Amino acid sequence: MMSLGVRKFRALLLVSCFSLGMDGLAEIIDSSIAGHLLGAPALGAIGLLWPVIEFVYFVAFGLGGGSAVLYSTAAGSNDNREMSRVFSNGLLSSLALGLLLTGALYALRDVIIASFGADAATSAESASYWNGYLANVALFPLYSYLSTMVT
């Protein structure tokens, strides 16, 4: 007979696997739409900016994961004051991180795009895609933090 913890883990594992699969499928569909409807430069722009997007994910998930460990440690010690402090600091840090990353990526946009060596059409599409993505950069650390802390 499985323990309650193992059953919960398996249920969450299935949900996580499904979520990751759907994320990959969404990326394939997005790329297909961009390539067919907007052309090769748009598809190139998505591929060009993917390392930057992954960097934002890495930083945001790092903050959320680190905060979750500290929060869990405080919860295990029944230290409500420390739990509140960790949660508040993480919340403010995720907001600040989002704003900092947005500002830095906005300021460095042209330098980063040029460093990839794309042609003029792909660079122009990349700049357009980049500007639209900045709204996500501003909010993703907060989303990642809250998602990690709730689950």
mmCIF file with all atom_site columns, C-alpha atoms in Angstrom:
data_model
loop_
_atom_site.group_PDB
_atom_site.id
_atom_site.type_symbol
_atom_site.label_atom_id
_atom_site.label_alt_id
_atom_site.label_comp_id
_atom_site.label_asym_id
_atom_site.label_entity_id
_atom_site.label_seq_id
_atom_site.pdbx_PDB_ins_code
_atom_site.Cartn_x
_atom_site.Cartn_y
_atom_site.Cartn_z
_atom_site.occupancy
_atom_site.B_iso_or_equiv
_atom_site.pdbx_formal_charge
_atom_site.auth_seq_id
_atom_site.auth_comp_id
_atom_site.auth_asym_id
_atom_site.auth_atom_id
_atom_site.pdbx_PDB_model_num
ATOM 1   C CA . MET A 1 1   ? 0.000  0.000  0.000   1.00 0.00 ? 1   MET A CA 1
ATOM 2   C CA . MET A 1 2   ? 1.353  3.404  -1.012  1.00 0.00 ? 2   MET A CA 1
ATOM 3   C CA . SER A 1 3   ? 1.684  6.175  1.522   1.00 0.00 ? 3   SER A CA 1
ATOM 4   C CA . LEU A 1 4   ? -0.195 9.432  1.099   1.00 0.00 ? 4   LEU A CA 1
ATOM 5   C CA . GLY A 1 5   ? 3.081  11.222 0.293   1.00 0.00 ? 5   GLY A CA 1
ATOM 6   C CA . VAL A 1 6   ? 3.897  8.828  -2.562  1.00 0.00 ? 6   VAL A CA 1
ATOM 7   C CA . ARG A 1 7   ? 0.397  9.176  -4.022  1.00 0.00 ? 7   ARG A CA 1
ATOM 8   C CA . LYS A 1 8   ? 0.597  12.980 -3.872  1.00 0.00 ? 8   LYS A CA 1
ATOM 9   C CA . PHE A 1 9   ? 4.050  12.905 -5.457  1.00 0.00 ? 9   PHE A CA 1
ATOM 10  C CA . ARG A 1 10  ? 2.838  10.708 -8.322  1.00 0.00 ? 10  ARG A CA 1
ATOM 11  C CA . ALA A 1 11  ? -0.180 12.946 -8.902  1.00 0.00 ? 11  ALA A CA 1
ATOM 12  C CA . LEU A 1 12  ? 2.008  16.062 -8.994  1.00 0.00 ? 12  LEU A CA 1
ATOM 13  C CA . LEU A 1 13  ? 4.529  14.282 -11.194 1.00 0.00 ? 13  LEU A CA 1
ATOM 14  C CA . LEU A 1 14  ? 1.876  13.504 -13.782 1.00 0.00 ? 14  LEU A CA 1
ATOM 15  C CA . VAL A 1 15  ? 0.619  17.088 -13.745 1.00 0.00 ? 15  VAL A CA 1
ATOM 16  C CA . SER A 1 16  ? 4.184  18.422 -14.071 1.00 0.00 ? 16  SER A CA 1
ATOM 17  C CA . CYS A 1 17  ? 4.982  16.083 -16.965 1.00 0.00 ? 17  CYS A CA 1
ATOM 18  C CA . PHE A 1 18  ? 1.771  17.086 -18.739 1.00 0.00 ? 18  PHE A CA 1
ATOM 19  C CA . SER A 1 19  ? 2.555  20.768 -18.167 1.00 0.00 ? 19  SER A CA 1
ATOM 20  C CA . LEU A 1 20  ? 6.066  20.430 -19.593 1.00 0.00 ? 20  LEU A CA 1
ATOM 21  C CA . GLY A 1 21  ? 4.728  18.498 -22.577 1.00 0.00 ? 21  GLY A CA 1
ATOM 22  C CA . MET A 1 22  ? 2.128  21.175 -23.288 1.00 0.00 ? 22  MET A CA 1
ATOM 23  C CA . ASP A 1 23  ? 4.793  23.874 -22.979 1.00 0.00 ? 23  ASP A CA 1
ATOM 24  C CA . GLY A 1 24  ? 6.909  22.116 -25.598 1.00 0.00 ? 24  GLY A CA 1
ATOM 25  C CA . LEU A 1 25  ? 3.893  21.669 -27.862 1.00 0.00 ? 25  LEU A CA 1
ATOM 26  C CA . ALA A 1 26  ? 3.027  25.369 -27.501 1.00 0.00 ? 26  ALA A CA 1
ATOM 27  C CA . GLU A 1 27  ? 6.582  26.304 -28.536 1.00 0.00 ? 27  GLU A CA 1
ATOM 28  C CA . ILE A 1 28  ? 6.326  24.086 -31.616 1.00 0.00 ? 28  ILE A CA 1
ATOM 29  C CA . ILE A 1 29  ? 2.985  25.638 -32.560 1.00 0.00 ? 29  ILE A CA 1
ATOM 30  C CA . ASP A 1 30  ? 4.295  29.186 -31.970 1.00 0.00 ? 30  ASP A CA 1
ATOM 31  C CA . SER A 1 31  ? 7.312  28.531 -34.164 1.00 0.00 ? 31  SER A CA 1
ATOM 32  C CA . SER A 1 32  ? 5.159  27.009 -36.890 1.00 0.00 ? 32  SER A CA 1
ATOM 33  C CA . ILE A 1 33  ? 2.780  29.968 -36.880 1.00 0.00 ? 33  ILE A CA 1
ATOM 34  C CA . ALA A 1 34  ? 5.640  32.472 -36.910 1.00 0.00 ? 34  ALA A CA 1
ATOM 35  C CA . GLY A 1 35  ? 7.397  30.679 -39.742 1.00 0.00 ? 35  GLY A CA 1
ATOM 36  C CA . HIS A 1 36  ? 4.306  30.266 -41.921 1.00 0.00 ? 36  HIS A CA 1
ATOM 37  C CA . LEU A 1 37  ? 2.527  33.549 -41.254 1.00 0.00 ? 37  LEU A CA 1
ATOM 38  C CA . LEU A 1 38  ? 5.363  35.967 -40.558 1.00 0.00 ? 38  LEU A CA 1
ATOM 39  C CA . GLY A 1 39  ? 8.258  34.409 -42.466 1.00 0.00 ? 39  GLY A CA 1
ATOM 40  C CA . ALA A 1 40  ? 11.794 33.303 -41.830 1.00 0.00 ? 40  ALA A CA 1
ATOM 41  C CA . PRO A 1 41  ? 12.988 36.504 -40.079 1.00 0.00 ? 41  PRO A CA 1
ATOM 42  C CA . ALA A 1 42  ? 10.269 36.119 -37.416 1.00 0.00 ? 42  ALA A CA 1
ATOM 43  C CA . LEU A 1 43  ? 11.173 32.483 -36.893 1.00 0.00 ? 43  LEU A CA 1
ATOM 44  C CA . GLY A 1 44  ? 14.827 33.482 -36.699 1.00 0.00 ? 44  GLY A CA 1
ATOM 45  C CA . ALA A 1 45  ? 13.980 36.142 -34.125 1.00 0.00 ? 45  ALA A CA 1
ATOM 46  C CA . ILE A 1 46  ? 12.344 33.575 -31.857 1.00 0.00 ? 46  ILE A CA 1
ATOM 47  C CA . GLY A 1 47  ? 15.355 31.282 -32.119 1.00 0.00 ? 47  GLY A CA 1
ATOM 48  C CA . LEU A 1 48  ? 17.760 34.169 -31.670 1.00 0.00 ? 48  LEU A CA 1
ATOM 49  C CA . LEU A 1 49  ? 16.180 35.313 -28.437 1.00 0.00 ? 49  LEU A CA 1
ATOM 50  C CA . TRP A 1 50  ? 15.645 31.889 -26.905 1.00 0.00 ? 50  TRP A CA 1
ATOM 51  C CA . PRO A 1 51  ? 18.941 31.958 -24.914 1.00 0.00 ? 51  PRO A CA 1
ATOM 52  C CA . VAL A 1 52  ? 17.916 35.291 -23.394 1.00 0.00 ? 52  VAL A CA 1
ATOM 53  C CA . ILE A 1 53  ? 14.495 33.900 -22.475 1.00 0.00 ? 53  ILE A CA 1
ATOM 54  C CA . GLU A 1 54  ? 16.132 30.870 -20.874 1.00 0.00 ? 54  GLU A CA 1
ATOM 55  C CA . PHE A 1 55  ? 18.423 33.155 -18.847 1.00 0.00 ? 55  PHE A CA 1
ATOM 56  C CA . VAL A 1 56  ? 15.380 35.020 -17.489 1.00 0.00 ? 56  VAL A CA 1
ATOM 57  C CA . TYR A 1 57  ? 13.765 31.677 -16.584 1.00 0.00 ? 57  TYR A CA 1
ATOM 58  C CA . PHE A 1 58  ? 16.959 30.505 -14.870 1.00 0.00 ? 58  PHE A CA 1
ATOM 59  C CA . VAL A 1 59  ? 17.211 33.618 -12.702 1.00 0.00 ? 59  VAL A CA 1
ATOM 60  C CA . ALA A 1 60  ? 13.508 33.653 -11.825 1.00 0.00 ? 60  ALA A CA 1
ATOM 61  C CA . PHE A 1 61  ? 13.333 29.946 -10.969 1.00 0.00 ? 61  PHE A CA 1
ATOM 62  C CA . GLY A 1 62  ? 16.516 30.286 -8.901  1.00 0.00 ? 62  GLY A CA 1
ATOM 63  C CA . LEU A 1 63  ? 14.950 32.983 -6.757  1.00 0.00 ? 63  LEU A CA 1
ATOM 64  C CA . GLY A 1 64  ? 11.716 31.026 -6.342  1.00 0.00 ? 64  GLY A CA 1
ATOM 65  C CA . GLY A 1 65  ? 13.450 27.743 -5.552  1.00 0.00 ? 65  GLY A CA 1
ATOM 66  C CA . GLY A 1 66  ? 15.864 29.297 -3.085  1.00 0.00 ? 66  GLY A CA 1
ATOM 67  C CA . SER A 1 67  ? 13.062 31.122 -1.307  1.00 0.00 ? 67  SER A CA 1
ATOM 68  C CA . ALA A 1 68  ? 10.987 27.956 -1.129  1.00 0.00 ? 68  ALA A CA 1
ATOM 69  C CA . VAL A 1 69  ? 13.839 26.115 0.606   1.00 0.00 ? 69  VAL A CA 1
ATOM 70  C CA . LEU A 1 70  ? 14.260 28.899 3.160   1.00 0.00 ? 70  LEU A CA 1
ATOM 71  C CA . TYR A 1 71  ? 10.503 29.101 3.707   1.00 0.00 ? 71  TYR A CA 1
ATOM 72  C CA . SER A 1 72  ? 10.195 25.326 4.139   1.00 0.00 ? 72  SER A CA 1
ATOM 73  C CA . THR A 1 73  ? 13.037 25.325 6.656   1.00 0.00 ? 73  THR A CA 1
ATOM 74  C CA . ALA A 1 74  ? 11.301 28.036 8.680   1.00 0.00 ? 74  ALA A CA 1
ATOM 75  C CA . ALA A 1 75  ? 7.966  26.199 8.409   1.00 0.00 ? 75  ALA A CA 1
ATOM 76  C CA . GLY A 1 76  ? 9.593  22.986 9.626   1.00 0.00 ? 76  GLY A CA 1
ATOM 77  C CA . SER A 1 77  ? 10.844 24.892 12.667  1.00 0.00 ? 77  SER A CA 1
ATOM 78  C CA . ASN A 1 78  ? 7.394  26.460 13.217  1.00 0.00 ? 78  ASN A CA 1
ATOM 79  C CA . ASP A 1 79  ? 9.038  29.883 13.033  1.00 0.00 ? 79  ASP A CA 1
ATOM 80  C CA . ASN A 1 80  ? 6.164  32.061 11.798  1.00 0.00 ? 80  ASN A CA 1
ATOM 81  C CA . ARG A 1 81  ? 8.191  35.250 12.018  1.00 0.00 ? 81  ARG A CA 1
ATOM 82  C CA . GLU A 1 82  ? 10.941 33.823 9.793   1.00 0.00 ? 82  GLU A CA 1
ATOM 83  C CA . MET A 1 83  ? 8.354  32.429 7.378   1.00 0.00 ? 83  MET A CA 1
ATOM 84  C CA . SER A 1 84  ? 6.789  35.872 7.060   1.00 0.00 ? 84  SER A CA 1
ATOM 85  C CA . ARG A 1 85  ? 10.197 37.502 6.606   1.00 0.00 ? 85  ARG A CA 1
ATOM 86  C CA . VAL A 1 86  ? 11.285 35.033 3.912   1.00 0.00 ? 86  VAL A CA 1
ATOM 87  C CA . PHE A 1 87  ? 7.983  35.356 2.047   1.00 0.00 ? 87  PHE A CA 1
ATOM 88  C CA . SER A 1 88  ? 8.033  39.169 2.151   1.00 0.00 ? 88  SER A CA 1
ATOM 89  C CA . ASN A 1 89  ? 11.685 39.413 1.119   1.00 0.00 ? 89  ASN A CA 1
ATOM 90  C CA . GLY A 1 90  ? 11.135 36.974 -1.727  1.00 0.00 ? 90  GLY A CA 1
ATOM 91  C CA . LEU A 1 91  ? 8.077  38.851 -2.922  1.00 0.00 ? 91  LEU A CA 1
ATOM 92  C CA . LEU A 1 92  ? 9.885  42.191 -2.947  1.00 0.00 ? 92  LEU A CA 1
ATOM 93  C CA . SER A 1 93  ? 13.003 40.624 -4.467  1.00 0.00 ? 93  SER A CA 1
ATOM 94  C CA . SER A 1 94  ? 10.995 39.078 -7.301  1.00 0.00 ? 94  SER A CA 1
ATOM 95  C CA . LEU A 1 95  ? 9.400  42.437 -8.096  1.00 0.00 ? 95  LEU A CA 1
ATOM 96  C CA . ALA A 1 96  ? 12.775 44.188 -8.003  1.00 0.00 ? 96  ALA A CA 1
ATOM 97  C CA . LEU A 1 97  ? 14.368 41.445 -10.098 1.00 0.00 ? 97  LEU A CA 1
ATOM 98  C CA . GLY A 1 98  ? 11.657 41.770 -12.742 1.00 0.00 ? 98  GLY A CA 1
ATOM 99  C CA . LEU A 1 99  ? 12.177 45.516 -12.992 1.00 0.00 ? 99  LEU A CA 1
ATOM 100 C CA . LEU A 1 100 ? 15.973 45.182 -12.999 1.00 0.00 ? 100 LEU A CA 1
ATOM 101 C CA . LEU A 1 101 ? 15.972 42.527 -15.720 1.00 0.00 ? 101 LEU A CA 1
ATOM 102 C CA . THR A 1 102 ? 13.497 44.531 -17.801 1.00 0.00 ? 102 THR A CA 1
ATOM 103 C CA . GLY A 1 103 ? 15.619 47.676 -17.581 1.00 0.00 ? 103 GLY A CA 1
ATOM 104 C CA . ALA A 1 104 ? 18.857 45.859 -18.316 1.00 0.00 ? 104 ALA A CA 1
ATOM 105 C CA . LEU A 1 105 ? 17.444 43.919 -21.250 1.00 0.00 ? 105 LEU A CA 1
ATOM 106 C CA . TYR A 1 106 ? 15.842 47.060 -22.681 1.00 0.00 ? 106 TYR A CA 1
ATOM 107 C CA . ALA A 1 107 ? 19.112 48.983 -22.428 1.00 0.00 ? 107 ALA A CA 1
ATOM 108 C CA . LEU A 1 108 ? 21.212 46.134 -23.859 1.00 0.00 ? 108 LEU A CA 1
ATOM 109 C CA . ARG A 1 109 ? 18.753 44.983 -26.543 1.00 0.00 ? 109 ARG A CA 1
ATOM 110 C CA . ASP A 1 110 ? 20.655 46.178 -29.602 1.00 0.00 ? 110 ASP A CA 1
ATOM 111 C CA . VAL A 1 111 ? 24.051 45.102 -28.238 1.00 0.00 ? 111 VAL A CA 1
ATOM 112 C CA . ILE A 1 112 ? 22.827 41.582 -27.474 1.00 0.00 ? 112 ILE A CA 1
ATOM 113 C CA . ILE A 1 113 ? 21.014 41.183 -30.787 1.00 0.00 ? 113 ILE A CA 1
ATOM 114 C CA . ALA A 1 114 ? 24.075 42.418 -32.700 1.00 0.00 ? 114 ALA A CA 1
ATOM 115 C CA . SER A 1 115 ? 26.313 39.994 -30.792 1.00 0.00 ? 115 SER A CA 1
ATOM 116 C CA . PHE A 1 116 ? 24.376 37.068 -32.293 1.00 0.00 ? 116 PHE A CA 1
ATOM 117 C CA . GLY A 1 117 ? 25.343 38.170 -35.810 1.00 0.00 ? 117 GLY A CA 1
ATOM 118 C CA . ALA A 1 118 ? 21.884 38.061 -37.392 1.00 0.00 ? 118 ALA A CA 1
ATOM 119 C CA . ASP A 1 119 ? 21.110 39.658 -40.747 1.00 0.00 ? 119 ASP A CA 1
ATOM 120 C CA . ALA A 1 120 ? 19.225 42.981 -40.902 1.00 0.00 ? 120 ALA A CA 1
ATOM 121 C CA . ALA A 1 121 ? 15.733 41.476 -41.356 1.00 0.00 ? 121 ALA A CA 1
ATOM 122 C CA . THR A 1 122 ? 16.137 39.033 -38.463 1.00 0.00 ? 122 THR A CA 1
ATOM 123 C CA . SER A 1 123 ? 17.625 41.756 -36.272 1.00 0.00 ? 123 SER A CA 1
ATOM 124 C CA . ALA A 1 124 ? 14.627 44.013 -36.934 1.00 0.00 ? 124 ALA A CA 1
ATOM 125 C CA . GLU A 1 125 ? 12.181 41.192 -36.127 1.00 0.00 ? 125 GLU A CA 1
ATOM 126 C CA . SER A 1 126 ? 14.217 40.352 -33.034 1.00 0.00 ? 126 SER A CA 1
ATOM 127 C CA . ALA A 1 127 ? 13.987 43.937 -31.777 1.00 0.00 ? 127 ALA A CA 1
ATOM 128 C CA . SER A 1 128 ? 10.213 43.889 -32.267 1.00 0.00 ? 128 SER A CA 1
ATOM 129 C CA . TYR A 1 129 ? 9.844  40.503 -30.557 1.00 0.00 ? 129 TYR A CA 1
ATOM 130 C CA . TRP A 1 130 ? 12.165 41.651 -27.767 1.00 0.00 ? 130 TRP A CA 1
ATOM 131 C CA . ASN A 1 131 ? 10.042 44.727 -27.037 1.00 0.00 ? 131 ASN A CA 1
ATOM 132 C CA . GLY A 1 132 ? 6.921  42.593 -26.744 1.00 0.00 ? 132 GLY A CA 1
ATOM 133 C CA . TYR A 1 133 ? 8.710  40.103 -24.516 1.00 0.00 ? 133 TYR A CA 1
ATOM 134 C CA . LEU A 1 134 ? 9.782  42.751 -21.998 1.00 0.00 ? 134 LEU A CA 1
ATOM 135 C CA . ALA A 1 135 ? 6.321  42.756 -20.377 1.00 0.00 ? 135 ALA A CA 1
ATOM 136 C CA . ASN A 1 136 ? 6.832  39.063 -19.626 1.00 0.00 ? 136 ASN A CA 1
ATOM 137 C CA . VAL A 1 137 ? 10.299 39.740 -18.206 1.00 0.00 ? 137 VAL A CA 1
ATOM 138 C CA . ALA A 1 138 ? 8.881  42.303 -15.792 1.00 0.00 ? 138 ALA A CA 1
ATOM 139 C CA . LEU A 1 139 ? 6.297  39.891 -14.390 1.00 0.00 ? 139 LEU A CA 1
ATOM 140 C CA . PHE A 1 140 ? 7.858  36.442 -14.809 1.00 0.00 ? 140 PHE A CA 1
ATOM 141 C CA . PRO A 1 141 ? 10.009 36.534 -11.636 1.00 0.00 ? 141 PRO A CA 1
ATOM 142 C CA . LEU A 1 142 ? 6.903  37.401 -9.603  1.00 0.00 ? 142 LEU A CA 1
ATOM 143 C CA . TYR A 1 143 ? 4.866  34.647 -11.291 1.00 0.00 ? 143 TYR A CA 1
ATOM 144 C CA . SER A 1 144 ? 7.658  32.125 -10.778 1.00 0.00 ? 144 SER A CA 1
ATOM 145 C CA . TYR A 1 145 ? 8.083  33.090 -7.137  1.00 0.00 ? 145 TYR A CA 1
ATOM 146 C CA . LEU A 1 146 ? 4.390  32.902 -6.303  1.00 0.00 ? 146 LEU A CA 1
ATOM 147 C CA . SER A 1 147 ? 3.972  29.669 -8.234  1.00 0.00 ? 147 SER A CA 1
ATOM 148 C CA . THR A 1 148 ? 6.848  28.063 -6.359  1.00 0.00 ? 148 THR A CA 1
ATOM 149 C CA . MET A 1 149 ? 5.696  29.299 -2.966  1.00 0.00 ? 149 MET A CA 1
ATOM 150 C CA . VAL A 1 150 ? 2.096  28.167 -3.452  1.00 0.00 ? 150 VAL A CA 1
ATOM 151 C CA . THR A 1 151 ? 2.971  24.697 -4.662  1.00 0.00 ? 151 THR A CA 1
#
